[in-house]
């Protein structure tokens, strides 16, 4: 299990002054909208269809389909599996198996129920989830709703209401169709490696760059070998889509993003569609979302983003897990109880190499083995810690190490989520408590004493791994897959869709 705690080496003598400054401007910040272009908010969460009604489990017999209903469902099954991203591509003629006997009524119904569960609550089985994939879809029994749809002959409506009812999911479906079409047309050719390409460059690599960009961006002219101002703008648009620094120069990172094959983008969209299915059919209107892959935190108030900030999330090997929980309290001036793994691998060797390191950095040895860092400017947790129950021992917190927030690549923690603006977040979560005005929070910080403040209004928190999402204009945006979770998840979806028809729990359910 991930032992995820934080450690930072940078110090700032003016850290305390920074909190006073942040807290005095909070009232104005809370009233101001999020400024465009500062950080990329996560995919919008807007309901597009009413949620399917989840009925209590009951020993309902399998319905008997009319010939017309059976024909309708046979047509829908394969087509909808493709549309919903349960398969990456239809089988080629060489892969197409020999014609099989037509499914009888009960076998067809079980196939439909299996498909419904996959579309509504995810294709994966429990055994398919990695340890760090802490999200689990709510239980879903498709049989009652299906039986009712058969009885009323409303199968089309029932099928249409199965997917997650969110605009973010719908945007990915459109993106999936677009990138499947790109792949079917031959994808794109990689841009050859070489020196950085910038304004004024000329030659075959510039032509290859134009041709590559034009596949995803209709504004880019696909002919010509001059890197002119219009091409700089096209490169900047691509860099924004990939979450890179939009400098307009094609260097290593941009080249790597452009050269990801189209089929890998299809798999990436499939993986993100599956993660949407793990969420509840209705998210809390007031919540905090962290996009782990993009290292961005967004606060929602009534489904509207009211605060967004950069974060630092887990580096590969110390992954920040996907999970949902509830923030019930904030610890002001928190000490840091160092996990054994970090103490053993990082801190004890530093003390051995430079005796007195512990004392200089505020560490105390407890019971001869455990380490605790005192609260204060040196503390790796900074001045604020946002606690929520989870089995991974991760949380949101401040940090004295500020330099990483200026980077476009911010995967550097041991698994916890470091926050760019923790004082502002604390003030926002405590704004309904008359005892905790921004001035009162600042005063408590100045005392230096540790205090746990219970929220009068707990807030849900979601740590999510979004690496593909559509903008409001429909343009697909991609982020790197730093943990390799997209490839793993897409492969599991494909294996489950191709290799098994009926899930054990559905088979057992339909026997009752």
CSV table of C-alpha atoms in Angstrom, one decimal:
chain,number,residue,atom,x,y,z
A,1,UNK,CA,0.0,0.0,0.0
A,2,UNK,CA,1.2,3.5,-0.8
A,3,UNK,CA,2.6,5.3,2.3
A,4,UNK,CA,1.9,8.7,1.0
A,5,UNK,CA,3.1,11.7,3.0
A,6,UNK,CA,5.0,14.8,2.0
A,7,UNK,CA,8.5,16.1,2.4
A,8,UNK,CA,9.8,19.4,1.1
A,9,UNK,CA,13.3,20.8,1.4
A,10,UNK,CA,12.8,24.4,0.3
A,11,UNK,CA,12.4,27.1,2.9
A,12,UNK,CA,10.9,30.6,2.8
A,13,UNK,CA,11.7,33.1,5.5
A,14,UNK,CA,8.7,35.0,4.5
A,15,UNK,CA,6.2,32.1,4.7
A,16,UNK,CA,4.3,33.5,7.6
A,17,UNK,CA,3.9,36.9,5.9
A,18,UNK,CA,2.6,35.1,2.8
A,19,UNK,CA,-0.3,33.6,4.8
A,20,UNK,CA,-1.2,37.0,6.2
A,21,UNK,CA,-1.2,38.5,2.7
A,22,UNK,CA,-3.3,35.6,1.3
A,23,UNK,CA,-5.8,35.7,4.1
A,24,UNK,CA,-6.4,39.5,3.9
A,25,UNK,CA,-7.3,39.3,0.2
A,26,UNK,CA,-9.6,36.2,0.5
A,27,UNK,CA,-12.9,38.1,0.7
A,28,UNK,CA,-12.3,39.7,-2.6
A,29,UNK,CA,-11.1,36.4,-4.1
A,30,UNK,CA,-14.2,34.6,-3.0
A,31,UNK,CA,-16.4,37.1,-4.8
A,32,UNK,CA,-14.3,37.1,-8.0
A,33,UNK,CA,-14.8,34.7,-10.8
A,34,UNK,CA,-12.0,32.3,-11.9
A,35,UNK,CA,-9.9,34.2,-14.4
A,36,UNK,CA,-9.7,32.6,-17.9
A,37,UNK,CA,-6.4,31.1,-18.9
A,38,UNK,CA,-5.0,30.7,-15.3
A,39,UNK,CA,-5.6,26.9,-15.0
A,40,UNK,CA,-7.6,24.4,-16.9
A,41,UNK,CA,-10.8,23.4,-15.1
A,42,UNK,CA,-11.8,19.7,-15.2
A,43,UNK,CA,-14.4,18.5,-17.6
A,44,UNK,CA,-17.8,20.1,-16.9
A,45,UNK,CA,-20.3,18.1,-15.0
A,46,UNK,CA,-23.7,18.9,-16.5
A,47,UNK,CA,-26.6,16.4,-16.5
A,48,UNK,CA,-27.7,15.6,-20.0
A,49,UNK,CA,-30.2,12.7,-19.4
A,50,UNK,CA,-32.2,11.6,-16.4
A,51,UNK,CA,-30.5,8.9,-14.4
A,52,UNK,CA,-31.8,5.4,-14.8
A,53,UNK,CA,-33.9,4.3,-12.0
A,54,UNK,CA,-32.1,1.8,-9.7
A,55,UNK,CA,-34.6,-0.6,-8.3
A,56,UNK,CA,-34.0,-2.9,-5.3
A,57,UNK,CA,-32.7,-6.4,-6.2
A,58,UNK,CA,-35.6,-8.8,-6.7
A,59,UNK,CA,-36.0,-12.3,-8.2
A,60,UNK,CA,-37.4,-11.0,-11.4
A,61,UNK,CA,-37.7,-13.6,-14.2
A,62,UNK,CA,-36.0,-12.9,-17.5
A,63,UNK,CA,-38.5,-11.2,-19.8
A,64,UNK,CA,-39.5,-12.8,-23.1
A,65,UNK,CA,-38.7,-10.6,-26.1
A,66,UNK,CA,-40.8,-10.2,-29.1
A,67,UNK,CA,-39.1,-11.0,-32.4
A,68,UNK,CA,-38.9,-7.3,-33.2
A,69,UNK,CA,-37.3,-6.6,-29.8
A,70,UNK,CA,-34.8,-9.4,-30.2
A,71,UNK,CA,-33.8,-8.1,-33.6
A,72,UNK,CA,-33.5,-4.5,-32.3
A,73,UNK,CA,-31.2,-5.7,-29.4
A,74,UNK,CA,-29.0,-7.8,-31.6
A,75,UNK,CA,-28.4,-4.8,-33.8
A,76,UNK,CA,-27.7,-2.5,-30.8
A,77,UNK,CA,-25.3,-4.7,-28.9
A,78,UNK,CA,-22.2,-4.5,-31.1
A,79,UNK,CA,-22.9,-1.0,-32.4
A,80,UNK,CA,-23.4,0.4,-28.9
A,81,UNK,CA,-20.3,-1.4,-27.5
A,82,UNK,CA,-18.3,0.5,-30.1
A,83,UNK,CA,-20.1,3.9,-29.5
A,84,UNK,CA,-19.6,3.7,-25.8
A,85,UNK,CA,-15.9,2.8,-26.0
A,86,UNK,CA,-16.2,-0.8,-24.8
A,87,UNK,CA,-14.1,-1.9,-27.8
A,88,UNK,CA,-11.3,0.0,-29.5
A,89,UNK,CA,-12.2,-1.1,-33.0
A,90,UNK,CA,-14.5,-3.5,-34.9
A,91,UNK,CA,-12.9,-6.8,-35.8
A,92,UNK,CA,-11.3,-7.0,-39.2
A,93,UNK,CA,-12.5,-9.7,-41.7
A,94,UNK,CA,-9.4,-11.8,-40.7
A,95,UNK,CA,-10.4,-11.5,-37.1
A,96,UNK,CA,-14.1,-12.0,-37.5
A,97,UNK,CA,-15.1,-15.4,-36.1
A,98,UNK,CA,-17.2,-17.9,-38.0
A,99,UNK,CA,-20.9,-17.2,-37.8
A,100,UNK,CA,-22.3,-18.5,-34.5
A,101,UNK,CA,-25.8,-19.8,-33.8
A,102,UNK,CA,-28.2,-17.0,-33.0
A,103,UNK,CA,-28.6,-16.4,-29.3
A,104,UNK,CA,-31.8,-17.7,-27.8
A,105,UNK,CA,-34.0,-15.5,-25.7
A,106,UNK,CA,-32.4,-16.0,-22.3
A,107,UNK,CA,-28.8,-15.8,-23.7
A,108,UNK,CA,-29.6,-12.6,-25.5
A,109,UNK,CA,-31.2,-11.1,-22.4
A,110,UNK,CA,-28.1,-11.9,-20.4
A,111,UNK,CA,-25.9,-10.4,-23.0
A,112,UNK,CA,-28.0,-7.2,-22.9
A,113,UNK,CA,-27.9,-7.1,-19.1
A,114,UNK,CA,-24.1,-7.5,-19.2
A,115,UNK,CA,-23.8,-4.7,-21.7
A,116,UNK,CA,-26.1,-2.5,-19.7
A,117,UNK,CA,-24.0,-2.9,-16.6
A,118,UNK,CA,-20.8,-2.1,-18.5
A,119,UNK,CA,-22.2,1.1,-20.0
A,120,UNK,CA,-23.8,2.3,-16.8
A,121,UNK,CA,-21.4,1.2,-14.1
A,122,UNK,CA,-18.2,0.2,-15.9
A,123,UNK,CA,-16.8,-2.8,-17.8
A,124,UNK,CA,-14.3,-3.9,-15.1
A,125,UNK,CA,-14.7,-6.6,-12.5
A,126,UNK,CA,-13.7,-6.0,-9.0
A,127,UNK,CA,-10.5,-8.1,-9.6
A,128,UNK,CA,-9.5,-5.7,-12.4
A,129,UNK,CA,-9.1,-2.7,-10.2
A,130,UNK,CA,-5.5,-1.7,-9.3
A,131,UNK,CA,-4.9,-0.9,-5.6
A,132,UNK,CA,-4.7,2.8,-6.3
A,133,UNK,CA,-8.0,2.9,-8.2
A,134,UNK,CA,-10.0,3.6,-5.1
A,135,UNK,CA,-13.2,4.6,-6.9
A,136,UNK,CA,-15.9,2.0,-7.1
A,137,UNK,CA,-19.2,2.4,-9.1
A,138,UNK,CA,-22.4,2.1,-7.0
A,139,UNK,CA,-24.2,-1.3,-7.3
A,140,UNK,CA,-26.5,-1.4,-10.4
A,141,UNK,CA,-29.1,-4.1,-11.2
A,142,UNK,CA,-30.2,-3.5,-14.8
A,143,UNK,CA,-32.9,-6.3,-14.8
A,144,UNK,CA,-35.8,-4.4,-13.3
A,145,UNK,CA,-35.5,-1.4,-15.6
A,146,UNK,CA,-34.9,-3.7,-18.6
A,147,UNK,CA,-38.0,-5.8,-17.8
A,148,UNK,CA,-40.1,-2.7,-17.6
A,149,UNK,CA,-38.7,-1.4,-20.9
A,150,UNK,CA,-39.6,-4.7,-22.6
A,151,UNK,CA,-43.1,-4.7,-21.1
A,152,UNK,CA,-43.7,-1.1,-22.3
A,153,UNK,CA,-41.7,-1.6,-25.5
A,154,UNK,CA,-39.4,1.3,-24.7
A,155,UNK,CA,-36.0,-0.3,-25.2
A,156,UNK,CA,-34.5,2.6,-27.2
A,157,UNK,CA,-35.2,5.0,-24.3
A,158,UNK,CA,-33.9,2.6,-21.7
A,159,UNK,CA,-30.6,2.1,-23.7
A,160,UNK,CA,-30.2,5.9,-24.2
A,161,UNK,CA,-30.4,6.5,-20.5
A,162,UNK,CA,-27.8,3.9,-19.5
A,163,UNK,CA,-24.6,6.0,-19.9
A,164,UNK,CA,-23.4,8.5,-17.3
A,165,UNK,CA,-25.6,11.7,-17.6
A,166,UNK,CA,-22.7,14.2,-17.9
A,167,UNK,CA,-21.6,16.5,-20.6
A,168,UNK,CA,-18.0,15.5,-19.9
A,169,UNK,CA,-18.9,11.9,-20.9
A,170,UNK,CA,-20.8,13.0,-24.0
A,171,UNK,CA,-17.9,15.1,-25.1
A,172,UNK,CA,-15.6,12.1,-24.9
A,173,UNK,CA,-18.1,10.1,-27.0
A,174,UNK,CA,-17.8,12.6,-29.8
A,175,UNK,CA,-14.1,12.7,-29.4
A,176,UNK,CA,-14.0,8.9,-29.6
A,177,UNK,CA,-15.8,9.0,-32.9
A,178,UNK,CA,-13.5,11.7,-34.3
A,179,UNK,CA,-10.3,9.8,-33.3
A,180,UNK,CA,-11.6,6.5,-34.5
A,181,UNK,CA,-12.2,8.2,-37.9
A,182,UNK,CA,-8.6,9.6,-37.9
A,183,UNK,CA,-7.2,6.1,-37.1
A,184,UNK,CA,-9.4,4.5,-39.8
A,185,UNK,CA,-8.0,7.0,-42.3
A,186,UNK,CA,-4.4,6.1,-41.5
A,187,UNK,CA,-3.8,8.2,-38.4
A,188,UNK,CA,-0.9,10.6,-38.7
A,189,UNK,CA,2.8,10.3,-39.5
A,190,UNK,CA,5.2,11.2,-36.7
A,191,UNK,CA,7.3,14.3,-36.9
A,192,UNK,CA,11.0,13.2,-37.3
A,193,UNK,CA,13.3,13.9,-34.5
A,194,UNK,CA,15.8,16.7,-34.8
A,195,UNK,CA,16.7,20.2,-33.4
A,196,UNK,CA,14.0,22.3,-31.9
A,197,UNK,CA,11.7,23.9,-34.5
A,198,UNK,CA,10.9,27.5,-34.0
A,199,UNK,CA,10.0,30.7,-35.9
A,200,UNK,CA,12.0,30.9,-39.2
A,201,UNK,CA,12.8,27.2,-39.4
A,202,UNK,CA,12.5,25.7,-42.9
A,203,UNK,CA,12.7,22.2,-44.4
A,204,UNK,CA,11.0,18.8,-44.6
A,205,UNK,CA,10.5,18.6,-40.8
A,206,UNK,CA,8.5,21.8,-40.9
A,207,UNK,CA,6.3,20.3,-43.6
A,208,UNK,CA,5.8,17.1,-41.6
A,209,UNK,CA,4.9,19.3,-38.6
A,210,UNK,CA,2.3,21.1,-40.6
A,211,UNK,CA,0.8,17.9,-41.9
A,212,UNK,CA,0.7,16.5,-38.4
A,213,UNK,CA,-1.0,19.5,-36.8
A,214,UNK,CA,-3.6,19.8,-39.6
A,215,UNK,CA,-5.0,16.4,-38.7
A,216,UNK,CA,-6.4,17.8,-35.4
A,217,UNK,CA,-6.5,21.5,-36.2
A,218,UNK,CA,-8.4,22.7,-39.3
A,219,UNK,CA,-6.8,26.2,-39.0
A,220,UNK,CA,-3.3,24.8,-39.8
A,221,UNK,CA,-2.3,24.9,-43.5
A,222,UNK,CA,-0.9,21.4,-44.4
A,223,UNK,CA,1.4,22.6,-47.1
A,224,UNK,CA,4.6,24.6,-47.1
A,225,UNK,CA,8.0,24.1,-45.3
A,226,UNK,CA,8.3,27.5,-43.6
A,227,UNK,CA,7.8,27.9,-39.8
A,228,UNK,CA,5.9,31.2,-39.9
A,229,UNK,CA,3.9,33.1,-37.4
A,230,UNK,CA,0.7,31.3,-38.3
A,231,UNK,CA,2.4,28.0,-37.6
A,232,UNK,CA,3.7,29.3,-34.3
A,233,UNK,CA,0.0,30.0,-33.3
A,234,UNK,CA,-0.9,26.4,-34.4
A,235,UNK,CA,1.8,24.9,-32.3
A,236,UNK,CA,0.7,27.0,-29.3
A,237,UNK,CA,-2.9,25.7,-29.7
A,238,UNK,CA,-1.6,22.2,-29.8
A,239,UNK,CA,0.5,22.8,-26.7
A,240,UNK,CA,-2.5,24.1,-24.8
A,241,UNK,CA,-4.5,21.0,-25.8
A,242,UNK,CA,-1.7,18.8,-24.4
A,243,UNK,CA,-1.2,20.8,-21.2
A,244,UNK,CA,2.3,22.0,-22.2
A,245,UNK,CA,3.9,25.4,-22.0
A,246,UNK,CA,2.5,27.3,-25.1
A,247,UNK,CA,5.8,28.8,-26.2
A,248,UNK,CA,5.3,28.0,-29.8
A,249,UNK,CA,8.6,26.0,-30.0
A,250,UNK,CA,8.6,22.3,-30.9
A,251,UNK,CA,11.0,20.7,-28.5
A,252,UNK,CA,11.2,17.3,-26.9
A,253,UNK,CA,7.9,17.4,-24.9
A,254,UNK,CA,5.8,18.8,-27.7
A,255,UNK,CA,7.3,16.3,-30.2
A,256,UNK,CA,6.5,13.4,-27.9
A,257,UNK,CA,2.9,14.6,-27.5
A,258,UNK,CA,2.4,15.0,-31.3
A,259,UNK,CA,3.9,11.6,-32.0
A,260,UNK,CA,1.5,9.6,-29.8
A,261,UNK,CA,-0.2,7.3,-32.3
A,262,UNK,CA,-3.9,7.9,-33.0
A,263,UNK,CA,-4.9,4.5,-31.7
A,264,UNK,CA,-3.3,5.4,-28.4
A,265,UNK,CA,-5.5,8.5,-28.2
A,266,UNK,CA,-8.5,6.2,-28.9
A,267,UNK,CA,-7.5,4.0,-26.0
A,268,UNK,CA,-7.0,7.1,-23.8
A,269,UNK,CA,-10.5,8.2,-24.5
A,270,UNK,CA,-11.8,4.7,-23.8
A,271,UNK,CA,-10.1,4.7,-20.4
A,272,UNK,CA,-11.5,8.1,-19.4
A,273,UNK,CA,-15.0,7.1,-20.5
A,274,UNK,CA,-14.7,4.1,-18.1
A,275,UNK,CA,-13.7,6.3,-15.2
A,276,UNK,CA,-16.8,8.5,-15.7
A,277,UNK,CA,-18.8,5.3,-15.2
A,278,UNK,CA,-17.3,4.8,-11.8
A,279,UNK,CA,-18.8,8.1,-10.5
A,280,UNK,CA,-22.2,8.3,-8.9
A,281,UNK,CA,-25.1,9.3,-11.2
A,282,UNK,CA,-25.3,12.6,-9.4
A,283,UNK,CA,-22.2,14.3,-7.9
A,284,UNK,CA,-22.6,16.7,-5.0
A,285,UNK,CA,-23.1,20.2,-6.2
A,286,UNK,CA,-20.6,21.5,-3.7
A,287,UNK,CA,-17.3,19.6,-4.0
A,288,UNK,CA,-13.6,19.7,-4.5
A,289,UNK,CA,-12.1,17.9,-7.5
A,290,UNK,CA,-8.4,17.2,-8.1
A,291,UNK,CA,-7.3,16.2,-11.6
A,292,UNK,CA,-4.3,14.1,-10.6
A,293,UNK,CA,-2.8,13.9,-14.1
A,294,UNK,CA,-3.0,17.6,-14.8
A,295,UNK,CA,-2.2,18.5,-11.1
A,296,UNK,CA,-5.1,21.0,-10.8
A,297,UNK,CA,-7.6,21.5,-8.0
A,298,UNK,CA,-11.0,23.0,-8.6
A,299,UNK,CA,-13.7,24.0,-6.1
A,300,UNK,CA,-17.3,23.8,-7.2
A,301,UNK,CA,-20.2,25.8,-5.6
A,302,UNK,CA,-23.5,24.7,-6.9
A,303,UNK,CA,-21.8,22.9,-9.9
A,304,UNK,CA,-20.0,26.2,-10.8
A,305,UNK,CA,-16.2,26.4,-10.5
A,306,UNK,CA,-15.4,29.2,-8.0
A,307,UNK,CA,-11.8,28.5,-7.3
A,308,UNK,CA,-9.0,26.8,-9.3
A,309,UNK,CA,-5.4,26.4,-8.4
A,310,UNK,CA,-2.3,24.5,-9.3
A,311,UNK,CA,-1.4,21.4,-7.3
A,312,UNK,CA,1.5,19.0,-7.0
A,313,UNK,CA,0.5,15.4,-7.2
A,314,UNK,CA,2.3,12.1,-6.9
A,315,UNK,CA,5.3,11.2,-9.0
A,316,UNK,CA,5.3,7.9,-10.8
A,317,UNK,CA,6.1,5.3,-8.2
A,318,UNK,CA,4.4,7.4,-5.5
A,319,UNK,CA,1.0,7.6,-7.3
A,320,UNK,CA,-1.8,9.8,-5.9
A,321,UNK,CA,-4.7,7.3,-5.7
A,322,UNK,CA,-8.1,7.9,-7.3
A,323,UNK,CA,-10.7,8.1,-4.5
A,324,UNK,CA,-13.7,10.0,-3.1
A,325,UNK,CA,-14.1,11.1,0.5
A,326,UNK,CA,-15.3,14.0,2.7
A,327,UNK,CA,-13.2,16.8,4.2
A,328,UNK,CA,-14.4,17.2,7.8
A,329,UNK,CA,-11.7,19.3,9.3
A,330,UNK,CA,-8.7,21.5,8.7
A,331,UNK,CA,-5.5,21.4,10.8
A,332,UNK,CA,-3.9,24.7,11.2
A,333,UNK,CA,-0.1,24.6,11.9
A,334,UNK,CA,0.1,20.8,11.5
A,335,UNK,CA,3.1,18.8,12.6
A,336,UNK,CA,4.3,16.1,10.2
A,337,UNK,CA,4.3,12.5,11.4
A,338,UNK,CA,6.8,11.1,8.9
A,339,UNK,CA,5.8,7.7,7.3
A,340,UNK,CA,8.3,5.0,8.0
A,341,UNK,CA,9.1,4.5,4.3
A,342,UNK,CA,10.1,8.2,3.8
A,343,UNK,CA,12.1,8.3,7.1
A,344,UNK,CA,14.0,5.1,6.2
A,345,UNK,CA,14.7,5.9,2.5
A,346,UNK,CA,15.3,9.7,2.7
A,347,UNK,CA,15.7,11.2,6.2
A,348,UNK,CA,17.8,8.8,8.2
A,349,UNK,CA,20.4,8.7,5.4
A,350,UNK,CA,20.5,12.6,5.5
A,351,UNK,CA,21.1,12.6,9.3
A,352,UNK,CA,23.8,10.0,8.9
A,353,UNK,CA,25.5,11.9,6.1
A,354,UNK,CA,25.2,15.3,7.9
A,355,UNK,CA,24.8,14.9,11.7
A,356,UNK,CA,22.4,17.5,13.1
A,357,UNK,CA,20.2,17.5,10.0
A,358,UNK,CA,17.2,16.5,12.2
A,359,UNK,CA,17.7,19.3,14.7
A,360,UNK,CA,18.3,21.9,12.0
A,361,UNK,CA,15.0,20.9,10.2
A,362,UNK,CA,12.8,20.6,13.3
A,363,UNK,CA,12.6,16.8,13.5
A,364,UNK,CA,12.2,14.9,16.7
A,365,UNK,CA,12.9,11.2,17.1
A,366,UNK,CA,10.1,9.5,19.0
A,367,UNK,CA,10.6,6.1,20.6
A,368,UNK,CA,13.9,5.8,18.9
A,369,UNK,CA,12.5,5.1,15.5
A,370,UNK,CA,9.6,7.4,14.6
A,371,UNK,CA,10.2,11.0,13.2
A,372,UNK,CA,8.0,14.0,13.7
A,373,UNK,CA,8.6,17.4,12.2
A,374,UNK,CA,7.3,20.3,14.3
A,375,UNK,CA,4.7,22.7,13.0
A,376,UNK,CA,6.1,25.9,11.5
A,377,UNK,CA,7.7,27.3,8.4
A,378,UNK,CA,10.0,24.3,8.0
A,379,UNK,CA,7.2,21.8,8.2
A,380,UNK,CA,6.7,19.8,5.0
A,381,UNK,CA,2.9,20.3,5.5
A,382,UNK,CA,3.2,24.1,5.7
A,383,UNK,CA,0.4,25.9,7.7
A,384,UNK,CA,-2.7,23.9,6.5
A,385,UNK,CA,-3.7,20.3,6.2
A,386,UNK,CA,-7.1,19.2,4.9
A,387,UNK,CA,-8.0,15.8,6.3
A,388,UNK,CA,-10.4,13.2,4.8
A,389,UNK,CA,-10.8,9.6,5.6
A,390,UNK,CA,-9.1,7.2,3.2
A,391,UNK,CA,-7.1,4.0,3.3
A,392,UNK,CA,-4.1,5.5,1.5
A,393,UNK,CA,-3.0,8.0,4.2
A,394,UNK,CA,-3.2,10.9,1.7
A,395,UNK,CA,-4.5,14.4,2.2
A,396,UNK,CA,-4.4,18.0,0.8
A,397,UNK,CA,-1.9,20.3,2.3
A,398,UNK,CA,0.2,23.4,2.2
A,399,UNK,CA,4.0,23.3,1.5
A,400,UNK,CA,7.0,25.6,2.0
A,401,UNK,CA,8.3,24.4,-1.3
A,402,UNK,CA,6.8,26.8,-3.8
A,403,UNK,CA,9.0,26.5,-6.9
A,404,UNK,CA,7.2,23.5,-8.4
A,405,UNK,CA,4.0,25.4,-8.8
A,406,UNK,CA,5.5,27.5,-11.6
A,407,UNK,CA,6.2,24.3,-13.6
A,408,UNK,CA,3.9,22.8,-16.2
A,409,UNK,CA,4.9,19.3,-15.0
A,410,UNK,CA,3.9,19.0,-11.4
A,411,UNK,CA,4.1,15.4,-10.5
A,412,UNK,CA,6.6,15.4,-7.6
A,413,UNK,CA,5.0,14.5,-4.3
A,414,UNK,CA,5.0,11.2,-2.4
A,415,UNK,CA,1.3,10.8,-3.1
A,416,UNK,CA,-0.4,13.6,-1.2
A,417,UNK,CA,-1.7,16.8,-3.0
A,418,UNK,CA,0.2,20.0,-2.3
A,419,UNK,CA,-1.8,23.2,-2.9
A,420,UNK,CA,-0.8,26.4,-4.5
A,421,UNK,CA,-3.3,28.5,-2.5
A,422,UNK,CA,-4.1,26.6,0.8
A,423,UNK,CA,-4.9,29.7,2.8
A,424,UNK,CA,-7.6,30.8,0.3
A,425,UNK,CA,-9.0,27.3,0.3
A,426,UNK,CA,-9.2,27.2,4.1
A,427,UNK,CA,-11.0,30.6,4.1
A,428,UNK,CA,-13.5,29.4,1.5
A,429,UNK,CA,-14.3,26.2,3.4
A,430,UNK,CA,-14.7,28.1,6.6
A,431,UNK,CA,-16.6,31.1,5.3
A,432,UNK,CA,-19.9,30.0,6.8
A,433,UNK,CA,-18.5,29.8,10.3
A,434,UNK,CA,-18.6,33.1,12.1
A,435,UNK,CA,-15.8,32.0,14.4
A,436,UNK,CA,-13.4,31.7,11.5
A,437,UNK,CA,-13.1,34.9,9.5
A,438,UNK,CA,-9.9,35.3,7.4
A,439,UNK,CA,-8.6,37.5,10.2
A,440,UNK,CA,-9.2,34.8,12.8
A,441,UNK,CA,-7.5,32.2,10.6
A,442,UNK,CA,-4.5,34.5,10.2
A,443,UNK,CA,-4.3,35.0,13.9
A,444,UNK,CA,-4.3,31.3,14.6
A,445,UNK,CA,-1.6,30.8,12.1
A,446,UNK,CA,0.5,33.5,13.8
A,447,UNK,CA,0.2,31.8,17.1
A,448,UNK,CA,2.0,28.8,15.7
A,449,UNK,CA,0.0,26.3,17.8
A,450,UNK,CA,-1.6,23.3,16.2
A,451,UNK,CA,-5.4,23.4,16.1
A,452,UNK,CA,-8.0,21.2,14.3
A,453,UNK,CA,-11.0,23.1,13.1
A,454,UNK,CA,-14.1,21.1,12.3
A,455,UNK,CA,-16.0,22.2,9.3
A,456,UNK,CA,-19.7,23.2,9.9
A,457,UNK,CA,-20.3,22.1,6.4
A,458,UNK,CA,-18.2,19.1,5.3
A,459,UNK,CA,-17.3,19.0,1.6
A,460,UNK,CA,-16.9,16.1,-0.7
A,461,UNK,CA,-13.5,15.6,-2.3
A,462,UNK,CA,-12.7,13.6,-5.5
A,463,UNK,CA,-9.2,12.7,-6.6
A,464,UNK,CA,-9.7,11.8,-10.3
A,465,UNK,CA,-7.4,10.9,-13.2
A,466,UNK,CA,-8.5,12.8,-16.2
A,467,UNK,CA,-6.1,12.5,-19.2
A,468,UNK,CA,-8.7,13.2,-22.0
A,469,UNK,CA,-11.6,15.7,-22.0
A,470,UNK,CA,-13.4,17.8,-24.5
A,471,UNK,CA,-13.6,21.6,-24.3
A,472,UNK,CA,-16.9,23.5,-24.6
A,473,UNK,CA,-16.1,23.8,-28.3
A,474,UNK,CA,-15.8,20.1,-28.7
A,475,UNK,CA,-12.0,20.2,-29.1
A,476,UNK,CA,-10.3,17.2,-27.5
A,477,UNK,CA,-7.6,17.9,-24.9
A,478,UNK,CA,-5.1,15.3,-23.7
A,479,UNK,CA,-2.7,15.0,-20.9
A,480,UNK,CA,0.2,12.6,-20.4
A,481,UNK,CA,-0.5,9.3,-18.8
A,482,UNK,CA,2.3,9.5,-16.2
A,483,UNK,CA,1.2,6.4,-14.3
A,484,UNK,CA,0.5,4.2,-17.3
A,485,UNK,CA,-3.1,3.8,-16.1
A,486,UNK,CA,-4.7,4.6,-19.4
A,487,UNK,CA,-3.0,1.7,-21.3
A,488,UNK,CA,-3.7,-0.7,-18.5
A,489,UNK,CA,-7.4,0.2,-18.2
A,490,UNK,CA,-8.0,0.2,-21.9
A,491,UNK,CA,-6.5,-3.2,-22.2
A,492,UNK,CA,-8.7,-4.5,-19.4
A,493,UNK,CA,-11.8,-3.0,-21.0
A,494,UNK,CA,-11.0,-4.7,-24.3
A,495,UNK,CA,-10.3,-8.0,-22.7
A,496,UNK,CA,-13.5,-8.0,-20.7
A,497,UNK,CA,-15.6,-7.0,-23.7
A,498,UNK,CA,-14.1,-9.6,-26.1
A,499,UNK,CA,-13.5,-12.5,-23.7
A,500,UNK,CA,-16.6,-12.9,-21.6
A,501,UNK,CA,-20.3,-12.5,-22.2
A,502,UNK,CA,-21.9,-12.9,-18.8
A,503,UNK,CA,-20.6,-11.7,-15.5
A,504,UNK,CA,-20.9,-14.1,-12.6
A,505,UNK,CA,-23.0,-11.8,-10.4
A,506,UNK,CA,-25.4,-11.3,-13.3
A,507,UNK,CA,-25.6,-15.0,-14.0
A,508,UNK,CA,-26.3,-15.7,-10.4
A,509,UNK,CA,-28.9,-12.9,-10.2
A,510,UNK,CA,-30.8,-14.1,-13.3
A,511,UNK,CA,-31.0,-17.7,-11.9
A,512,UNK,CA,-32.9,-16.5,-8.8
